[in-house]
Each structure stands twice: as structure tokens, then as C-alpha cells.
Tab-separated table of C-alpha atoms and ligand atoms in Angstrom:
chain	number	residue	atom	x	y	z
A	260	UNK	CA	0.040	-0.007	-0.009
A	261	UNK	CA	1.498	3.319	-1.169
A	262	UNK	CA	1.028	6.227	1.255
A	263	UNK	CA	4.177	8.054	0.220
A	264	UNK	CA	3.601	10.754	-2.421
A	265	UNK	CA	0.586	12.664	-1.267
A	266	UNK	CA	-1.550	11.576	-4.171
A	267	UNK	CA	-5.373	11.249	-3.702
A	268	UNK	CA	-6.416	7.742	-2.876
A	269	UNK	CA	-9.639	8.334	-4.858
A	270	UNK	CA	-9.906	8.222	-8.633
A	271	UNK	CA	-11.439	11.231	-10.385
A	272	UNK	CA	-15.225	11.183	-10.812
A	273	UNK	CA	-16.698	8.607	-13.318
A	274	UNK	CA	-18.493	11.411	-15.121
A	275	UNK	CA	-15.319	13.134	-15.824
A	276	UNK	CA	-13.735	10.005	-17.221
A	277	UNK	CA	-16.706	9.541	-19.670
A	278	UNK	CA	-16.525	13.239	-20.607
A	279	UNK	CA	-12.819	13.008	-21.368
A	280	UNK	CA	-13.367	9.875	-23.573
A	281	UNK	CA	-15.784	11.977	-25.582
A	282	UNK	CA	-13.444	15.028	-25.767
A	283	UNK	CA	-10.543	12.963	-27.108
A	284	UNK	CA	-12.694	12.253	-30.201
A	285	UNK	CA	-13.317	15.953	-30.801
A	286	UNK	CA	-9.884	17.364	-30.539
A	287	UNK	CA	-8.219	18.790	-33.733
A	288	UNK	CA	-5.112	16.656	-33.269
A	289	UNK	CA	-3.507	18.094	-36.434
A	290	UNK	CA	-3.564	21.588	-35.029
A	291	UNK	CA	-1.449	23.235	-32.356
A	292	UNK	CA	-3.230	23.828	-29.068
A	293	UNK	CA	-4.623	27.214	-27.974
A	294	UNK	CA	-1.211	28.721	-27.096
A	295	UNK	CA	-2.617	30.728	-24.154
A	296	UNK	CA	-5.112	28.212	-22.950
A	297	UNK	CA	-7.968	30.781	-22.896
A	298	UNK	CA	-10.933	28.475	-21.918
A	299	UNK	CA	-8.981	26.694	-19.105
A	300	UNK	CA	-7.489	29.893	-17.775
A	301	UNK	CA	-10.913	31.498	-17.978
A	302	UNK	CA	-12.542	28.686	-15.866
A	303	UNK	CA	-9.718	28.834	-13.286
A	304	UNK	CA	-10.107	32.614	-13.080
A	305	UNK	CA	-13.801	32.275	-12.422
A	306	UNK	CA	-13.246	29.715	-9.727
A	307	UNK	CA	-10.882	32.166	-7.890
A	308	UNK	CA	-12.886	35.425	-8.653
A	309	UNK	CA	-9.880	36.945	-10.631
A	310	UNK	CA	-9.474	38.041	-14.132
A	311	UNK	CA	-8.005	35.571	-16.790
A	312	UNK	CA	-5.052	37.830	-17.196
A	313	UNK	CA	-4.013	36.807	-13.610
A	314	UNK	CA	-3.770	33.056	-14.456
A	315	UNK	CA	-0.840	31.118	-15.918
A	316	UNK	CA	-1.198	27.343	-16.380
A	317	UNK	CA	1.530	24.733	-16.920
A	318	UNK	CA	2.269	21.059	-16.732
A	319	UNK	CA	2.011	20.566	-12.972
A	320	UNK	CA	2.805	23.207	-10.377
A	321	UNK	CA	6.425	22.072	-10.520
A	322	UNK	CA	6.568	23.506	-14.080
A	323	UNK	CA	4.808	26.637	-12.876
A	324	UNK	CA	7.552	27.070	-10.191
A	325	UNK	CA	10.328	26.348	-12.667
A	326	UNK	CA	8.897	29.012	-15.101
A	327	UNK	CA	8.724	31.515	-12.229
A	328	UNK	CA	12.389	30.826	-11.409
A	329	UNK	CA	13.529	31.027	-15.039
A	330	UNK	CA	11.875	34.440	-15.168
A	331	UNK	CA	12.779	35.886	-11.780
A	332	UNK	CA	15.825	33.953	-10.418
A	333	UNK	CA	18.874	32.863	-12.354
A	334	UNK	CA	22.585	33.689	-12.108
A	335	UNK	CA	23.653	36.468	-9.674
A	336	UNK	CA	20.147	36.370	-7.995
A	337	UNK	CA	19.146	35.071	-4.602
A	338	UNK	CA	16.250	32.792	-3.794
A	339	UNK	CA	15.226	32.327	-0.126
A	340	UNK	CA	13.470	29.345	1.442
A	341	UNK	CA	12.639	28.418	5.079
A	342	UNK	CA	13.576	24.843	5.891
A	343	UNK	CA	12.391	22.252	6.387
A	344	UNK	CA	10.215	22.783	3.351
A	345	UNK	CA	9.437	21.326	-0.198
A	346	UNK	CA	13.005	20.544	-1.385
A	347	UNK	CA	12.187	21.129	-5.020
A	348	UNK	CA	12.047	24.967	-4.329
A	349	UNK	CA	15.792	25.022	-3.643
A	350	UNK	CA	16.631	22.525	-6.339
A	351	UNK	CA	14.808	24.388	-9.084
A	352	UNK	CA	16.362	27.669	-7.941
A	353	UNK	CA	19.911	26.215	-8.146
A	354	UNK	CA	19.195	24.723	-11.541
A	355	UNK	CA	18.209	28.269	-12.659
A	356	UNK	CA	21.748	29.421	-11.491
A	357	UNK	CA	20.590	31.284	-8.454
A	358	UNK	CA	22.161	31.261	-4.914
A	359	UNK	CA	19.803	29.750	-2.363
A	360	UNK	CA	19.712	31.148	1.171
A	361	UNK	CA	17.805	29.114	3.831
A	362	UNK	CA	16.131	30.525	6.894
A	363	UNK	CA	15.170	28.061	9.621
A	364	UNK	CA	11.879	27.152	11.114
A	365	UNK	CA	11.530	26.718	14.854
A	366	UNK	CA	11.605	23.266	16.481
A	367	UNK	CA	7.790	23.031	16.286
A	368	UNK	CA	8.076	23.872	12.578
A	369	UNK	CA	6.482	27.311	12.904
A	370	UNK	CA	8.225	30.262	11.478
A	371	UNK	CA	9.048	33.324	13.527
A	372	UNK	CA	8.587	36.863	12.163
A	373	UNK	CA	12.216	37.629	13.371
A	374	UNK	CA	13.576	34.893	11.127
A	375	UNK	CA	11.625	36.275	8.125
A	376	UNK	CA	12.926	39.781	8.829
A	377	UNK	CA	16.526	38.482	9.200
A	378	UNK	CA	16.534	36.578	5.974
A	379	UNK	CA	15.018	39.489	3.972
A	380	UNK	CA	17.239	42.218	5.454
A	381	UNK	CA	20.419	40.100	5.221
A	382	UNK	CA	19.947	38.836	1.728
A	383	UNK	CA	17.351	40.920	-0.098
A	384	UNK	CA	16.170	37.825	-1.961
A	385	UNK	CA	14.891	38.318	-5.599
A	386	UNK	CA	12.521	35.407	-4.917
A	387	UNK	CA	11.175	34.092	-1.504
A	388	UNK	CA	9.187	30.869	-1.050
A	389	UNK	CA	6.661	30.012	1.582
A	390	UNK	CA	4.799	26.736	1.334
A	391	UNK	CA	1.391	26.619	3.040
A	392	UNK	CA	0.360	24.059	4.118
A	393	UNK	CA	4.044	23.167	4.281
A	394	UNK	CA	5.494	19.946	2.875
A	395	UNK	CA	6.669	17.902	4.762
A	396	UNK	CA	5.619	19.366	8.082
A	397	UNK	CA	1.939	19.961	7.255
A	398	UNK	CA	2.026	23.297	9.053
A	399	UNK	CA	-0.187	26.100	7.735
A	400	UNK	CA	1.723	29.384	7.598
A	401	UNK	CA	0.585	32.067	9.982
A	402	UNK	CA	-1.284	34.762	8.053
A	403	UNK	CA	0.784	37.460	9.660
A	404	UNK	CA	3.918	35.892	8.241
A	405	UNK	CA	2.565	36.018	4.685
A	406	UNK	CA	1.545	39.640	4.999
A	407	UNK	CA	4.977	40.542	6.594
A	408	UNK	CA	6.885	38.890	3.841
A	409	UNK	CA	4.781	40.552	1.138
A	410	UNK	CA	5.240	43.859	2.946
A	411	UNK	CA	9.033	43.871	3.437
A	412	UNK	CA	10.221	41.970	0.423
A	413	UNK	CA	11.299	43.891	-2.645
A	414	UNK	CA	11.408	40.675	-4.615
A	415	UNK	CA	8.860	38.074	-5.685
A	416	UNK	CA	7.037	36.158	-3.005
A	417	UNK	CA	5.888	32.692	-4.100
A	418	UNK	CA	3.142	30.960	-1.940
A	419	UNK	CA	3.137	27.299	-2.796
A	420	UNK	CA	-0.443	26.220	-2.081
A	421	UNK	CA	-0.298	22.695	-3.481
A	422	UNK	CA	-2.356	21.554	-0.487
A	423	UNK	CA	-4.489	24.584	0.077
A	424	UNK	CA	-7.966	22.985	-0.345
A	425	UNK	CA	-7.269	20.705	2.719
A	426	UNK	CA	-6.960	23.854	4.954
A	427	UNK	CA	-8.940	26.984	5.405
A	428	UNK	CA	-6.896	30.030	4.497
A	429	UNK	CA	-5.464	30.957	1.110
A	430	UNK	CA	-3.313	33.905	-0.044
A	431	UNK	CA	-5.019	34.133	-3.501
A	432	UNK	CA	-6.619	37.483	-2.236
A	433	UNK	CA	-3.136	38.891	-2.226
A	434	UNK	CA	-2.056	37.586	-5.548
A	435	UNK	CA	-3.860	39.260	-8.438
A	436	UNK	CA	-3.434	42.993	-7.950
A	437	UNK	CA	-1.375	44.574	-10.540
A	438	UNK	CA	1.912	45.841	-9.159
A	439	UNK	CA	1.777	43.361	-6.318
A	440	UNK	CA	4.672	40.972	-5.525
A	441	UNK	CA	2.687	37.866	-4.302
A	442	UNK	CA	1.928	34.855	-6.514
A	443	UNK	CA	0.061	31.758	-5.451
A	444	UNK	CA	0.715	28.287	-7.046
A	445	UNK	CA	-1.873	25.525	-7.091
A	446	UNK	CA	-2.050	22.009	-8.465
A	447	UNK	CA	-4.637	19.513	-9.869
A	448	UNK	CA	-2.528	16.661	-8.559
A	449	UNK	CA	-3.856	16.345	-5.055
A	450	UNK	CA	-7.442	17.709	-4.404
A	451	UNK	CA	-8.560	17.045	-8.004
A	452	UNK	CA	-7.291	13.488	-7.984
A	453	UNK	CA	-5.380	14.218	-11.225
A	454	UNK	CA	-1.719	13.661	-10.458
A	455	UNK	CA	-1.464	11.671	-13.775
A	456	UNK	CA	-2.675	14.642	-15.848
A	457	UNK	CA	0.175	16.999	-14.805
A	458	UNK	CA	-1.605	20.305	-14.483
A	459	UNK	CA	-0.912	23.266	-12.279
A	460	UNK	CA	-1.321	27.063	-12.290
A	461	UNK	CA	-0.314	30.288	-10.607
A	462	UNK	CA	-2.527	33.238	-9.666
A	463	UNK	CA	-0.347	36.328	-10.173
A	464	UNK	CA	-0.442	40.024	-11.163
A	465	UNK	CA	-1.119	40.276	-14.893
A	466	UNK	CA	2.337	41.616	-15.742
A	467	UNK	CA	3.888	38.548	-14.141
A	468	UNK	CA	1.711	36.339	-16.076
A	469	UNK	CA	2.735	38.182	-19.295
A	470	UNK	CA	6.418	37.468	-18.341
A	471	UNK	CA	5.663	33.712	-17.759
A	472	UNK	CA	4.055	33.501	-21.192
A	473	UNK	CA	7.159	35.108	-22.676
A	474	UNK	CA	9.491	32.664	-20.930
A	475	UNK	CA	7.622	29.246	-21.250
A	476	UNK	CA	8.095	27.127	-24.415
A	477	UNK	CA	5.496	27.818	-27.094
A	478	UNK	CA	2.511	25.467	-26.958
A	479	UNK	CA	3.716	23.907	-23.731
A	480	UNK	CA	0.147	22.923	-22.700
A	481	UNK	CA	-1.298	20.232	-24.991
A	482	UNK	CA	-4.978	20.264	-26.344
A	483	UNK	CA	-5.941	17.248	-24.448
A	484	UNK	CA	-4.700	18.585	-21.126
A	485	UNK	CA	-6.469	21.800	-21.671
A	486	UNK	CA	-9.829	20.063	-22.347
A	487	UNK	CA	-9.471	17.548	-19.523
A	488	UNK	CA	-8.571	20.225	-16.958
A	489	UNK	CA	-11.500	22.384	-18.090
A	490	UNK	CA	-13.879	19.374	-17.827
A	491	UNK	CA	-12.451	18.666	-14.235
A	492	UNK	CA	-13.535	22.130	-13.085
A	493	UNK	CA	-17.090	21.121	-13.672
A	494	UNK	CA	-16.821	18.608	-10.758
A	495	UNK	CA	-16.233	20.989	-7.830
A	496	UNK	CA	-18.883	19.303	-5.598
A	497	UNK	CA	-17.152	15.890	-6.082
A	498	UNK	CA	-13.764	17.434	-5.374
A	499	UNK	CA	-15.083	19.072	-2.243
A	500	UNK	CA	-16.567	15.797	-1.188
A	501	UNK	CA	-13.260	13.983	-1.586
A	502	UNK	CA	-11.414	16.651	0.319
A	503	UNK	CA	-13.878	16.411	3.204
A	504	UNK	CA	-13.317	12.719	3.354
A	505	UNK	CA	-9.543	13.103	3.435
A	506	UNK	CA	-9.798	15.877	6.093
A	507	UNK	CA	-11.884	13.583	8.331
A	508	UNK	CA	-9.479	10.720	7.854
A	509	UNK	CA	-6.482	12.950	8.554
A	510	UNK	CA	-8.281	13.770	11.918
A	511	UNK	CA	-8.598	9.940	12.641
A	512	UNK	CA	-4.994	9.303	11.806
A	513	UNK	CA	-3.873	12.309	13.896
A	514	UNK	CA	-5.924	11.097	16.840
A	515	UNK	CA	-4.534	7.462	16.497
A	516	UNK	CA	-0.980	8.759	16.414
A	517	UNK	CA	-1.572	10.816	19.595
A	518	UNK	CA	-2.176	7.579	21.464
A	519	UNK	CA	1.114	5.998	20.137
A	520	UNK	CA	4.755	6.641	21.145
A	521	UNK	CA	5.346	9.197	18.437
A	522	UNK	CA	5.504	12.966	18.147
A	523	UNK	CA	3.184	14.602	15.574
A	524	UNK	CA	2.423	18.167	14.363
A	525	UNK	CA	-0.871	19.615	13.336
A	526	UNK	CA	-1.400	19.172	9.583
A	527	UNK	CA	-3.460	21.301	7.174
A	528	UNK	CA	-2.586	18.960	4.272
A	529	UNK	CA	-3.399	15.363	3.117
A	530	UNK	CA	-0.432	13.981	5.099
A	531	UNK	CA	0.873	13.863	8.602
A	532	UNK	CA	4.478	14.028	9.833
A	533	UNK	CA	5.324	11.902	12.709
A	534	UNK	CA	8.498	10.929	14.656
A	535	UNK	CA	8.918	7.700	16.662
A	536	UNK	CA	10.218	8.494	20.126
A	537	UNK	CA	12.039	5.239	20.913
A	538	UNK	CA	13.028	3.818	17.520
A	539	UNK	CA	14.906	5.434	14.607
A	540	UNK	CA	12.907	6.805	11.806
A	541	UNK	CA	14.410	4.652	9.190
A	542	UNK	CA	14.114	1.470	11.266
A	543	UNK	CA	10.366	2.239	11.732
A	544	UNK	CA	10.023	2.898	8.005
A	545	UNK	CA	11.485	-0.555	7.233
A	546	UNK	CA	9.207	-2.197	9.745
A	547	UNK	CA	6.249	-0.608	8.031
A	548	UNK	CA	7.534	-1.744	4.588
A	549	UNK	CA	7.880	-5.283	6.017
A	550	UNK	CA	4.159	-5.043	6.841
A	551	UNK	CA	3.363	-3.830	3.292
A	552	UNK	CA	2.927	-0.144	4.072
A	553	UNK	CA	5.075	2.420	2.220
A	554	UNK	CA	5.280	5.828	3.832
A	555	UNK	CA	7.816	8.651	2.974
A	556	UNK	CA	11.118	8.205	4.755
A	557	UNK	CA	12.160	11.776	5.742
A	558	UNK	CA	14.523	10.428	8.406
A	559	UNK	CA	17.735	11.691	6.704
A	560	UNK	CA	16.326	15.154	5.611
A	561	UNK	CA	17.740	18.199	7.397
A	562	UNK	CA	15.418	19.535	9.988
A	563	UNK	CA	13.026	16.512	10.098
A	564	UNK	CA	15.554	13.934	11.243
A	565	UNK	CA	14.024	10.584	12.182
A	566	UNK	CA	10.580	11.695	10.829
A	567	UNK	CA	8.179	9.889	8.510
A	568	UNK	CA	5.391	11.313	6.490
A	569	UNK	CA	2.143	9.359	5.829
A	570	UNK	CA	-0.254	10.376	3.063
A	571	UNK	CA	-3.925	10.078	4.003
A	572	UNK	CA	-5.389	7.061	2.067
A	573	UNK	CA	-8.775	5.377	2.022
A	574	UNK	CA	-10.346	4.457	5.278
A	575	UNK	CA	-9.130	0.886	4.929
A	576	UNK	CA	-5.681	1.938	4.085
A	577	UNK	CA	-5.471	4.327	7.056
A	578	UNK	CA	-6.735	1.651	9.408
A	579	UNK	CA	-4.020	-0.799	7.971
A	580	UNK	CA	-1.391	1.808	8.408
A	581	UNK	CA	-2.371	2.530	12.036
A	582	UNK	CA	-2.358	-1.192	12.851
A	583	UNK	CA	1.022	-1.714	11.096
A	584	UNK	CA	2.514	1.176	12.934
A	585	UNK	CA	1.313	-0.158	16.316
A	586	UNK	CA	2.919	-3.364	15.598
A	587	UNK	CA	6.122	-1.737	14.236
A	588	UNK	CA	6.559	0.320	17.471
A	589	UNK	CA	5.892	-2.730	19.704
A	590	UNK	CA	8.242	-5.159	17.694
A	591	UNK	CA	11.137	-6.366	19.711
A	592	UNK	CA	14.555	-6.052	17.936
B	778	LIG	N1	4.514	21.886	-4.291
B	778	LIG	C1	4.383	21.083	-3.279
B	778	LIG	C2	4.548	21.707	-1.890
B	778	LIG	C3	4.323	19.669	-3.446
B	778	LIG	O1	4.327	18.828	-2.362
B	778	LIG	C4	4.165	19.237	-4.729
B	778	LIG	C5	4.010	17.682	-5.049
B	778	LIG	N2	4.816	16.853	-4.419
B	778	LIG	C6	4.239	20.066	-5.857
B	778	LIG	C7	4.386	21.415	-5.560
B	778	LIG	C8	4.139	19.591	-7.198
B	778	LIG	O2	2.917	19.288	-7.701
B	778	LIG	P1	2.597	18.986	-9.208
B	778	LIG	O3	2.202	17.592	-9.215
B	778	LIG	O4	1.540	20.015	-9.421
B	778	LIG	O5	3.906	19.266	-9.994
């Protein structure tokens, strides 16, 4: 059972699958796609109450982040992250040629306003990332921290909201105003059950969206993906229903973990980070694998030493995980 990559355990709605099969038959396959994905961007804009000129779409939010960094990072520029966080932010920044500076989160994985102020005043980063809810810790960023960063930063502020629908607060309201420096990235991979489609987007001030269109490859978003993504947006109720089930199961996992010999932290995402108190993280991970349960082994990552991250699965999968973890923690050498 795979509970290691924060995918949705549920397939997309049956109605969407049938619609996509019909759409495939009507695509003009001999023609290039709509280069600026007008229909899909329009539907995303409507969903967020912004203008279409504030939406850029790409092949997964990773490609969105890469395009932002190609546009605003690069050689002789500085990108700031607050660790532990999603490792791809620093990785993509380095690939762009930028220097990466890392601020630190506190031991409970919250971020202090002093640390934000220190990083911004010492390094004046051209780009700063915040991930909320944060991967791998699950923490939702304090609203005051997002406002503070937007306020004091002269560079671009990227709020990675890959898991936003699993929590309550979003920074989208800060992202679409012309002249602003905040952008918010989202994905279809988690809440929309469409990791296999590779579709993500950013809400940003229009002049930033123009820049991204200038930098990304021509026709980067194929016709099928545009049509399939647009169709998915017609299933908001089904998406909300799946999110509600995952949030309820997240509560059940958190509650079960609180009765075991592990530390955990509050999660606003579709995963929970935990740390066995008596046994090493990697040893626990192996014991879970031996019982047929694969979780993410974060035990060697800086700042989350000995921690494991479990993705919320179906009810049965979560029960099996909890039982396997109980046995793993009780197992004698
Ligand atoms: N941001 C974060 C914080 C993530 O955890 C992930 C997925 N692991 C992504 C972005 C990338 O998602 P996508 O599938 O849209 O590229």
C-alpha cells in the first residue's frame, strides 16, 4: 500500500472519465493547441474570482515554479526558502543558476517573524518561497507571516499552495493585484485526484503572467490537457466531497498517532508528519515496509531527522497503516 507521495487515494469522478473519452474524439489533433489556454484559464479565473489575465497554467505546479524561477531567479540572483520545506524549491532555484539562502523554522516547525525579517534584511532575496500548508511538516503558515513577507520583500514572494484546499486560509486574495509581488501556485494533482494529468497554475499580477508566457516554451500545454482540466472544473462538488473525506481521515490518523509513542504536528494537508520516540525513523520505515505499508522516509532530511510522512489514504488503508505502525513500534529487535 503506497502512502508516500501525497496523491489522492480516490480516482477522479466517473462522469469526468466519460466526458474525457468523448473529448478525445473531438480534438483537432492536427492543429497546435490554444497557445494561451484561454478556456481553461478563464474557468480557473472564475473559480478564484480573478481576471483571466492573472492566471498562468503549466504542466504541474512544478513547471509553474520552474517558469517563475527562470523568469525571476537565475545567475547572480538570490532565492530564499525556510527549511524544512519542499526540497524542489531550492533544487529548481539552483538549476536556474541562483544562490539559495535558507532560513530556519523553529523546532515545532512554525516560522518566527524575526527569522523572516533576518533573511530578507540580510539577503534581499529576488524570490522568496513560503509553502502553506508546508510539505513535509503539514503546518499552515501564520497569516501575519505571509503579510509581513509581502510587505518587506522587494522581490517576488511565491506562496506554494499545493495543499490549500485541505486547509482553510489561502493567499489568493493577495495575488492578483497589478503591481503586487505575491503569487500563489496551485495544482490539480492532490485535491482534484489528477496527479497523472500533470496540471498546475499560478494566480499572479497580470504583468507577471505576461512574463511567464514570454518565458515558457510555445504550446507547452497540449490540447488534451486543456480540455481535460477544463472538464475537471465542472466537478467541484465531487472534489469538495473527496477533500472532506480526506480531512476527516486526517483527523482519525492524527488522533490514533496521539495515542502511540510518536510525536506529531498539526497538519493542514493530506499527510501527517510523525516521529517515533524510541526507535529510529528509518528502522520504523523498514518495519512498516515489512508489513506492506510504504510511507515517506524523511529520516535523513535536514530539520526533520527521524521523521516519517504518511499520506492520508482510504479508510481501509489508514486503518491498516495505524495497525502496522502499532505493531512496528511494539516489535522487539
Ligand atoms: N508543491 C508542493 C509543496 C508539493 O508537495 C508538490 C507535490 N509533491 C508540488 C508542488 C508539485 O505538484 P505538481 O504535481 O503539481 O507538480
